[in-house]
Each structure stands twice: as structure tokens, then as C-alpha cells.
């Protein structure tokens, strides 16, 4: 049995003997990715628990066991963890690290030690964010957006949360920087940009957003901190500052950030669909370029968050107009995926189920987004449960679902073992049903006028909240079920071959599963397209020792 | 960057030439408000700044001939320019000038009024 | 890590050989990475200039008045200091590339001294402003008291202290980086054949200079000359 990346590693400092220190100091991209996953899902469950607590509170009108202030802190905690700790680093930090270098045939990322440092920066950010729960007046109660002037006046621990968001932002920037250089420099010989797997395209587009948008929010948070400490006046209306400027600067980052979340998720979709349709992807170039153009257009549309904030009418019209353009490349991707499946030999394995489920949920999430891109409709629906349902359909039903899909897809690669497909499928159905039951009623409640971020509501909304509650219980059951299935898979799953799915991209052409420390036994020469199938079988075959083509 | 075949004298001369150019432009910065185009002081100052920045980028930062890096720089600058355009459009079409207490009409008549109401 | 890196060779089906680019010893990769980092700085200061422009277009007259009260000659002096320091940094890199280690170190020391002079001048300016009652936290920059300045001037000075302060912070970081560079040169970790660190720190120093090229006119020069006239 050859050694895998679990058995040996390179370290940032020295050559520690203990396994624990080897994990702490590792610069191996696969190990770092796994550690990111472990930390992120820990926080993910904290945020899920917070959300469930809020659902309990909302089960009946009036205050049951949470007062308004606690509720404010609860949804801020939920938002901050889910956004800054989980979904923004999310797919790039986990799968960008684990599979992206494998896909381009690299030994590691361009700056392995920077990668290690980034991970610990991320951990530092997490610690600062969470520790503010126990310091002073408790966690911030501003919502994850920290809108001025309230965030400047509230007595809660906003500054620590702002610092945490800044540190996490730096980690995000450095991740993006590392991936950009890696993709530009370390592709295997022969692999041009248009021979890269589409997940790499997703990571590439995302990395540009991480790099160029995050500094804007970074400086905004610093300005807010300076405002709170020194009173520079910039967001304080009593000194002539304009809170709308804060919203501008904040959303200049935070809108591109949602594309930062979804683009690598789309990349995962583009990997799974051709693999399980056993067919070359339809419109490779259009998918690749639509990733790039979503990233580009994403910078131009931030103003649609400010329709009710007192922005000028002129700017509202321009932003509303520009926002519609996002739907075009997204639509192109959807048609390409569906066209890929047409006439393919579809294999309904768990990753494919997740991908198909996401096609439905994300379509709902995306199209409801188009409705609130219209200024007039948005005036009615802004800050109601409609927008809550919209972005949960897009973020949870899009990004997180595809992250789960990716976890099922790359699980055998990471661990060399297989989970129980039967249980994994059951978990999917539970979550899919629970998810729709949880969020769909909110569209209706929001349309009828239920405002978001309230701990109390009028009696006529009770039915929607109660359906949501039961949906939440089913969803969380499915979630726990899924992780138990994973755990059992890691513990005593069946051993797999390096390429259990008959996939074509380079990460499946490794000498062993799990892969050895320095990935491919030799760097291959790439003279093929990423998804070549003929009669339902992969075209390209390698000798895994010499990495020469043998087809 | 190649370490062999460095034409030391030519490159050093280049550095000094750029320095002289930058010093001259700095001098122009000082003379301009008193000498010419005083009506569009701000625009002229920013233009001079842009020329100086250009010289630093191209010669001091060796951007000449860098394709990928050059395009990246251009792309990020264009993004910033777009942010400026949109935010300035927003500010200049702000329709609640009379109602707002943070805008210039109120400030010139005295900040004390506005903050007294606070 | 540490030992000499030998690039791998990939072979295609016709037996042609291609050298594989590894992450080790990748000069262009290091340069690209640092440029990307500098783009984040550009976006950061870009956002601050955006805030500045936002309020400049709301309070043009106040900004021009406030700018007129700054000490233009000290600002100009600092501009020249930074200009010369960019030259010494560049010459230091040039000397490093031809293998003149001693000359390179001398030039880095010169840059450090110029940077300290810059900070000294900055300190003199801030002290003078403090003595005039214009500083963060003092009455003039608070609202609702007898000394309060108009909104536009409060915002101007708020941003002035923030941006020059942040720029000064970058200068301090730069001094730290240069000291570290000297240490690495002494340990022969940076030399003629392996000078990416020197190259990137020189780039960083140019960026710090570049930011000042815009900070200086935006704060010091918009109020020069005709005080009531000016921009737009």
C-alpha cells in the first residue's frame, strides 16, 4: 500500500514528529482543504442551531422565550457565521484547495506557505467573531450588514465583529490571490485556459471577485471602526456624513460576494452533470465565459440593495437595468446543463441527484431574484420574507446544495472510501422536501407583507411560520442524517478505486485513492478536452505510473 | 526579470530621467493654481497626478511590456472608475436636497442649526 | 523545501518534452502575486477616494476652504522626499541585479532614512494642526458646539487624518519590510540570482509613493490659489 496524504506531509516550519503538529503546520493543499471543511461545518451547525432557535420563537406570535434584543443578536449571529465564516470562504476554501490543483495537474498551490497562513488567519477571524459573544454587551445586533448609523450607536460588540469580518476578508483575499497565481502559472503543460475543467473556471472568476471586491468592504469596515473610536464623521449624519455612502461601499463588495459564492458552485454543477450524463458538456466555452461575465457584471449591480435607502431615482433606474443582465449568463448556463443531459446516459448517483435538485431550487431562487430587481416590485417586497426566501433559495438551495453535491462527488477522492448510497439518497430526499417546505411559504408570507427580522408577527401569518417550522425540522433531520452517513463512510466505508464515477478530469487520474502527498505520480501532458466521452465511456486513459496516455 | 545582461548605466540614466520629469511635474503642481487654468484647478491637479502615476507605473514599477499584469491593473482601475461614475450620478441626482440636513445648503447656513435640531 | 529544485518534464504522445512549471523558484509567479496584492491596495484606497469624492461633490466650497488651511509647503516637501526615496529604492534594486550587494544595502538605508524624514515632517504637520485645535476628537471636529466647523470641513479633516494616517501606516510597514530585507540580504537569502523579495518590496515602495501622488493634490492643492473658486 503506497503512502497517501494522510500518512505524510510537508510542513511550514520544521519537521514535527507528532501527527497533531503535522496537521497544524501542514502546507499540503488537500489537508488544508479538509481542515477548512471541518471548521466551517462546525460553525455551520452553530448557525443552523441559531436559526432553529429563531424558528421556535416564531412558531407562535408574541414573545415566547426570546425578547426582541436577543432575537436581533440571534439573526446577526446566524448571518455573520453563515456569510463570513461559512459561505464566503465555502467552496473555494474547501474544494478550491482540495481539487483545483489536482484538476490542473499541479503539485500544490503557488504559495503553499501563504495558504497555511491564510488558514490560520481564517481561524483567528473565527475566534474573534465568536468570542465577541462573551465580551462586553454581547454579540452585535445590527444584522450582518452593519448598517450605519445604528451600528455606530449600538452598545453591543460591533467593533469586534467588524474586526473579525476584516480579518476574514483578508483571508479571503489571500486565498483568491493564491488561486489566481496558481491557475495562471501551474497548469500542466498543454493545458490552455479553454482546456481547464469548468470548476477551475468558476474558481478563477471567483478569485477575481475575492481579490478586487473584498478590499472595498475591508476599508469600509475600517472606516466604521475609526468612526466609532475617533468620530471621523464619515458615516455620522450629525457631522454631515451620509449613511447611504456606507451602504454603497458595503454593497460594492457584498453584491459581488454573492457571485463569489455561486460561481464555484456552478463549477461543481458543470463537473457533475457531464460526468453522470456520460456525455461531453454542451457549450463548454459559453459556460466558461459566462462565469467570467457573471463575475464582471456582478461588480456593476450593487445599487439594487439600495432601492429603499434613499438613493436617487436616476441611480435606481440604472441599477435596476444593469441587474437584469446577470440573468443572461446564468440562463445560458442553465440551458447548457439541460442540453448536456439531453440524450445522455444519465446515472442517478447521489451527486447527480443533488445537482438535479439544485437545478430546481436555484431556478426558483434565481427567477424570484429577477422579480425584485425591478424597482417598483422591490419597493413592495424589500425587507420582507420574500427576499429572505429568495436569497435562501439562491444561497442554501444553490450554493450549499451544490457544496453538498460536491462533497458526495469528491468524497471517494478525499478518503478513498465510499459512503452508503442508499442512506445518502434518503438524506437528499429529506432535505429537498424539508427545504421547500421551509422556504416556500415565506414567499407567500412576504408577498402578503410579513417583514423580515421581526421576532413577532400578526396572527394571520401564523400558518406560514408553522409550515416553515416543520420544514425546518425535516431539513435539519436530513442534514444530520447526511453527516452521519458521511461519518460512517469515513469510518468503515467500502474501499474505492481512484475513479469510481468514470469521470474524465485530471483529479480522477491519480495513482491511488486517497491521493499521495504530491498528487499525480508525474505531471501529465494535456492534449485533450476536459469532458471527452464516447459511447458513455471516458476517451482518455492514463497509465497512472508514467502518466502517459494509453487509449 | 533577467539578472544577466543588465545595462546598468542605461537603466540608471532612465531612473534619473524619470526623477527629473516627476520633479518638474511637482513644480507645475505648485505653479499652476497661481498661473493658469485656475478655474479648473481640481481637474488640472488630478491630470498632473495621473501623468505622474503613469510614469511611476511604467518606468519605476516596470509595467512596460507586462501583458497580463498590465491588463489586470487596467481592469481594476476601470472598476474603480465605474464606482466613481455611479456614485457621482447618485449624488448629483439626489432628489431630497431640501429635506436632508447633511447637504451643502444647510451646512453653509450654519451647522449649528442642523445639530441643534439633533 | 530548501534543497535545489529540479523542474519535472512532461512528455506528450509524440515524445516531445515540456518543462513543468513548479511553485518553487517561480520569479514571475512571485511578481504576479505581489501585483495582485497591490491591486487590493488600489481598490482599498480607491474606495477611500470614492468617499472623498462623494463629499467633495456635496460640499465643494467647504473642502476648498479646509484645503487652503493646510501647510502646502510641508506637503510639497514630503512629496519631493518620497520622489527621491523612490529613486533610491529603484537604484538599490538595480545594484542588486548587477550584483553590487554593498551598494544595494546603502541605497536601502538611504530609503529608510528618507522614509523616517517623511514621517517626521508628517508629525510636525499633525502637531501644528493639533495646536490649532483641529484634530480628531477635538471640539472643532465635533458637531453641536461653539467651535464646530461646517459639515464639509469636518468631513474633510476626518478623511484627511484617516487617509494620511493610513498612508503613514503603510510607510511604517515599508520601513519594517526594508529592515527585514536587509536582514535577509545579510543572511544571503536575497542575492543577485534570487532577489524576488527585493523586487517586490521595491514595488511596494513605489505603490506607497503612487498613493501619495494622489493624496497630495487632493488634500493640499484643491484649495491653492483662488480660495473661493476652485473645482467643478
CSV table of N, CA and C in Angstrom, one decimal, chain C residues 118-179:
chain,number,residue,atom,x,y,z
C,118,UNK,N,10.2,61.6,6.2
C,118,UNK,CA,8.8,61.8,5.8
C,118,UNK,C,7.9,61.8,7.0
C,119,UNK,N,8.1,60.8,7.8
C,119,UNK,CA,7.2,60.6,9.0
C,119,UNK,C,7.4,61.8,10.0
C,120,UNK,N,8.7,62.3,10.1
C,120,UNK,CA,8.9,63.4,10.9
C,120,UNK,C,8.2,64.6,10.5
C,121,UNK,N,8.2,64.9,9.2
C,121,UNK,CA,7.5,66.1,8.7
C,121,UNK,C,6.0,65.9,9.0
C,122,UNK,N,5.5,64.7,8.7
C,122,UNK,CA,4.1,64.4,9.0
C,122,UNK,C,3.8,64.7,10.5
C,123,UNK,N,4.7,64.3,11.4
C,123,UNK,CA,4.4,64.5,12.8
C,123,UNK,C,4.3,66.0,13.1
C,124,UNK,N,5.3,66.8,12.4
C,124,UNK,CA,5.2,68.2,12.6
C,124,UNK,C,3.9,68.8,12.2
C,125,UNK,N,3.5,68.4,11.0
C,125,UNK,CA,2.2,68.9,10.5
C,125,UNK,C,1.0,68.6,11.4
C,126,UNK,N,0.9,67.3,11.9
C,126,UNK,CA,-0.2,67.0,12.7
C,126,UNK,C,-0.1,67.7,14.0
C,127,UNK,N,1.1,67.9,14.6
C,127,UNK,CA,1.2,68.7,15.8
C,127,UNK,C,0.7,70.1,15.6
C,128,UNK,N,1.1,70.7,14.5
C,128,UNK,CA,0.7,72.1,14.3
C,128,UNK,C,-0.9,72.1,14.2
C,129,UNK,N,-1.4,71.1,13.5
C,129,UNK,CA,-2.9,71.1,13.4
C,129,UNK,C,-3.6,70.9,14.8
C,130,UNK,N,-2.9,70.1,15.6
C,130,UNK,CA,-3.5,69.8,16.9
C,130,UNK,C,-3.5,71.1,17.7
C,131,UNK,N,-2.4,71.9,17.6
C,131,UNK,CA,-2.3,73.1,18.3
C,131,UNK,C,-3.3,74.2,17.8
C,132,UNK,N,-3.7,74.0,16.6
C,132,UNK,CA,-4.7,74.9,16.1
C,132,UNK,C,-6.1,74.4,16.5
C,133,UNK,N,-6.2,73.3,17.2
C,133,UNK,CA,-7.5,72.8,17.6
C,133,UNK,C,-8.2,72.0,16.6
C,134,UNK,N,-7.4,71.6,15.5
C,134,UNK,CA,-8.0,70.7,14.5
C,134,UNK,C,-7.4,69.3,14.6
C,135,UNK,N,-8.1,68.5,15.3
C,135,UNK,CA,-7.7,67.1,15.4
C,135,UNK,C,-8.9,66.2,15.7
C,136,UNK,N,-8.8,64.9,15.4
C,136,UNK,CA,-9.9,64.0,15.7
C,136,UNK,C,-10.2,64.1,17.2
C,137,UNK,N,-11.5,64.2,17.5
C,137,UNK,CA,-11.9,64.2,18.9
C,137,UNK,C,-11.9,65.6,19.5
C,138,UNK,N,-11.2,66.6,18.9
C,138,UNK,CA,-11.3,67.9,19.4
C,138,UNK,C,-12.6,68.6,19.0
C,139,UNK,N,-12.9,69.7,19.7
C,139,UNK,CA,-14.2,70.3,19.6
C,139,UNK,C,-14.5,70.7,18.1
C,140,UNK,N,-13.5,71.2,17.4
C,140,UNK,CA,-13.8,71.7,16.1
C,140,UNK,C,-14.3,70.7,15.2
C,141,UNK,N,-14.0,69.4,15.4
C,141,UNK,CA,-14.4,68.3,14.5
C,141,UNK,C,-15.6,67.6,15.1
C,142,UNK,N,-16.2,68.1,16.2
C,142,UNK,CA,-17.4,67.5,16.7
C,142,UNK,C,-18.6,68.4,16.3
C,143,UNK,N,-19.8,67.9,16.3
C,143,UNK,CA,-20.9,68.7,15.9
C,143,UNK,C,-21.5,69.3,17.2
C,144,UNK,N,-22.2,70.4,17.0
C,144,UNK,CA,-23.1,70.9,18.0
C,144,UNK,C,-22.4,71.7,19.1
C,145,UNK,N,-21.3,72.3,18.9
C,145,UNK,CA,-20.7,73.2,19.9
C,145,UNK,C,-20.2,74.5,19.3
C,146,UNK,N,-19.7,75.4,20.1
C,146,UNK,CA,-19.4,76.7,19.6
C,146,UNK,C,-18.3,76.7,18.6
C,147,UNK,N,-17.3,75.7,18.7
C,147,UNK,CA,-16.2,75.7,17.8
C,147,UNK,C,-16.4,74.9,16.6
C,148,UNK,N,-17.6,74.2,16.5
C,148,UNK,CA,-17.8,73.3,15.4
C,148,UNK,C,-17.6,74.0,14.0
C,149,UNK,N,-16.8,73.2,13.2
C,149,UNK,CA,-16.7,73.7,11.8
C,149,UNK,C,-17.9,73.2,11.0
C,150,UNK,N,-18.1,73.8,9.8
C,150,UNK,CA,-19.2,73.3,9.0
C,150,UNK,C,-19.0,71.9,8.6
C,151,UNK,N,-20.1,71.2,8.2
C,151,UNK,CA,-20.0,69.8,7.9
C,151,UNK,C,-18.9,69.4,6.9
C,152,UNK,N,-18.8,70.2,5.8
C,152,UNK,CA,-17.8,69.9,4.8
C,152,UNK,C,-16.4,69.8,5.4
C,153,UNK,N,-16.1,70.8,6.3
C,153,UNK,CA,-14.8,70.8,6.8
C,153,UNK,C,-14.5,69.7,7.8
C,154,UNK,N,-15.6,69.4,8.6
C,154,UNK,CA,-15.4,68.2,9.5
C,154,UNK,C,-15.1,67.0,8.7
C,155,UNK,N,-15.8,66.8,7.6
C,155,UNK,CA,-15.6,65.6,6.8
C,155,UNK,C,-14.2,65.6,6.1
C,156,UNK,N,-13.8,66.9,5.6
C,156,UNK,CA,-12.5,67.0,5.0
C,156,UNK,C,-11.4,66.6,6.0
C,157,UNK,N,-11.5,67.1,7.2
C,157,UNK,CA,-10.4,66.8,8.1
C,157,UNK,C,-10.5,65.3,8.6
C,158,UNK,N,-11.7,64.8,8.8
C,158,UNK,CA,-11.9,63.4,9.2
C,158,UNK,C,-11.2,62.5,8.2
C,159,UNK,N,-11.4,62.8,6.9
C,159,UNK,CA,-10.8,62.0,5.8
C,159,UNK,C,-9.3,62.3,5.7
C,160,UNK,N,-9.0,63.5,5.9
C,160,UNK,CA,-7.5,63.9,5.9
C,160,UNK,C,-6.7,63.1,6.9
C,161,UNK,N,-7.2,63.1,8.1
C,161,UNK,CA,-6.4,62.3,9.1
C,161,UNK,C,-6.5,60.8,8.9
C,162,UNK,N,-7.6,60.3,8.4
C,162,UNK,CA,-7.7,58.9,8.1
C,162,UNK,C,-6.8,58.5,7.0
C,163,UNK,N,-6.8,59.3,5.9
C,163,UNK,CA,-6.1,58.8,4.7
C,163,UNK,C,-4.6,59.1,4.9
C,164,UNK,N,-4.2,60.2,5.4
C,164,UNK,CA,-2.7,60.4,5.6
C,164,UNK,C,-2.3,59.5,6.7
C,165,UNK,N,-3.1,59.2,7.7
C,165,UNK,CA,-2.7,58.3,8.7
C,165,UNK,C,-2.5,56.9,8.1
C,166,UNK,N,-3.4,56.4,7.3
C,166,UNK,CA,-3.3,55.1,6.7
C,166,UNK,C,-2.1,55.1,5.8
C,167,UNK,N,-1.8,56.2,5.1
C,167,UNK,CA,-0.7,56.2,4.2
C,167,UNK,C,0.6,56.2,5.1
C,168,UNK,N,0.6,56.9,6.2
C,168,UNK,CA,1.7,56.8,7.1
C,168,UNK,C,2.0,55.4,7.7
C,169,UNK,N,0.9,54.8,7.9
C,169,UNK,CA,0.9,53.4,8.4
C,169,UNK,C,1.6,52.5,7.3
C,170,UNK,N,1.3,52.7,6.1
C,170,UNK,CA,2.0,52.0,5.0
C,170,UNK,C,3.5,52.3,5.0
C,171,UNK,N,3.8,53.6,5.3
C,171,UNK,CA,5.3,53.9,5.3
C,171,UNK,C,6.0,53.1,6.4
C,172,UNK,N,5.3,53.1,7.6
C,172,UNK,CA,5.9,52.4,8.7
C,172,UNK,C,6.1,50.9,8.3
C,173,UNK,N,5.1,50.3,7.8
C,173,UNK,CA,5.2,48.9,7.3
C,173,UNK,C,6.4,48.8,6.3
C,174,UNK,N,6.5,49.8,5.4
C,174,UNK,CA,7.5,49.7,4.4
C,174,UNK,C,8.9,49.8,5.1
C,175,UNK,N,9.1,50.6,6.2
C,175,UNK,CA,10.3,50.6,6.9
C,175,UNK,C,10.6,49.3,7.5
C,176,UNK,N,9.6,48.7,8.1
C,176,UNK,CA,9.8,47.3,8.6
C,176,UNK,C,10.2,46.3,7.6
C,177,UNK,N,9.5,46.4,6.4
C,177,UNK,CA,9.9,45.4,5.3
C,177,UNK,C,11.3,45.6,4.9
C,178,UNK,N,11.8,46.9,4.8
C,178,UNK,CA,13.1,47.2,4.3
C,178,UNK,C,14.1,46.6,5.3
C,179,UNK,N,13.8,46.8,6.6
C,179,UNK,CA,14.8,46.3,7.6
C,179,UNK,C,14.9,44.8,7.5
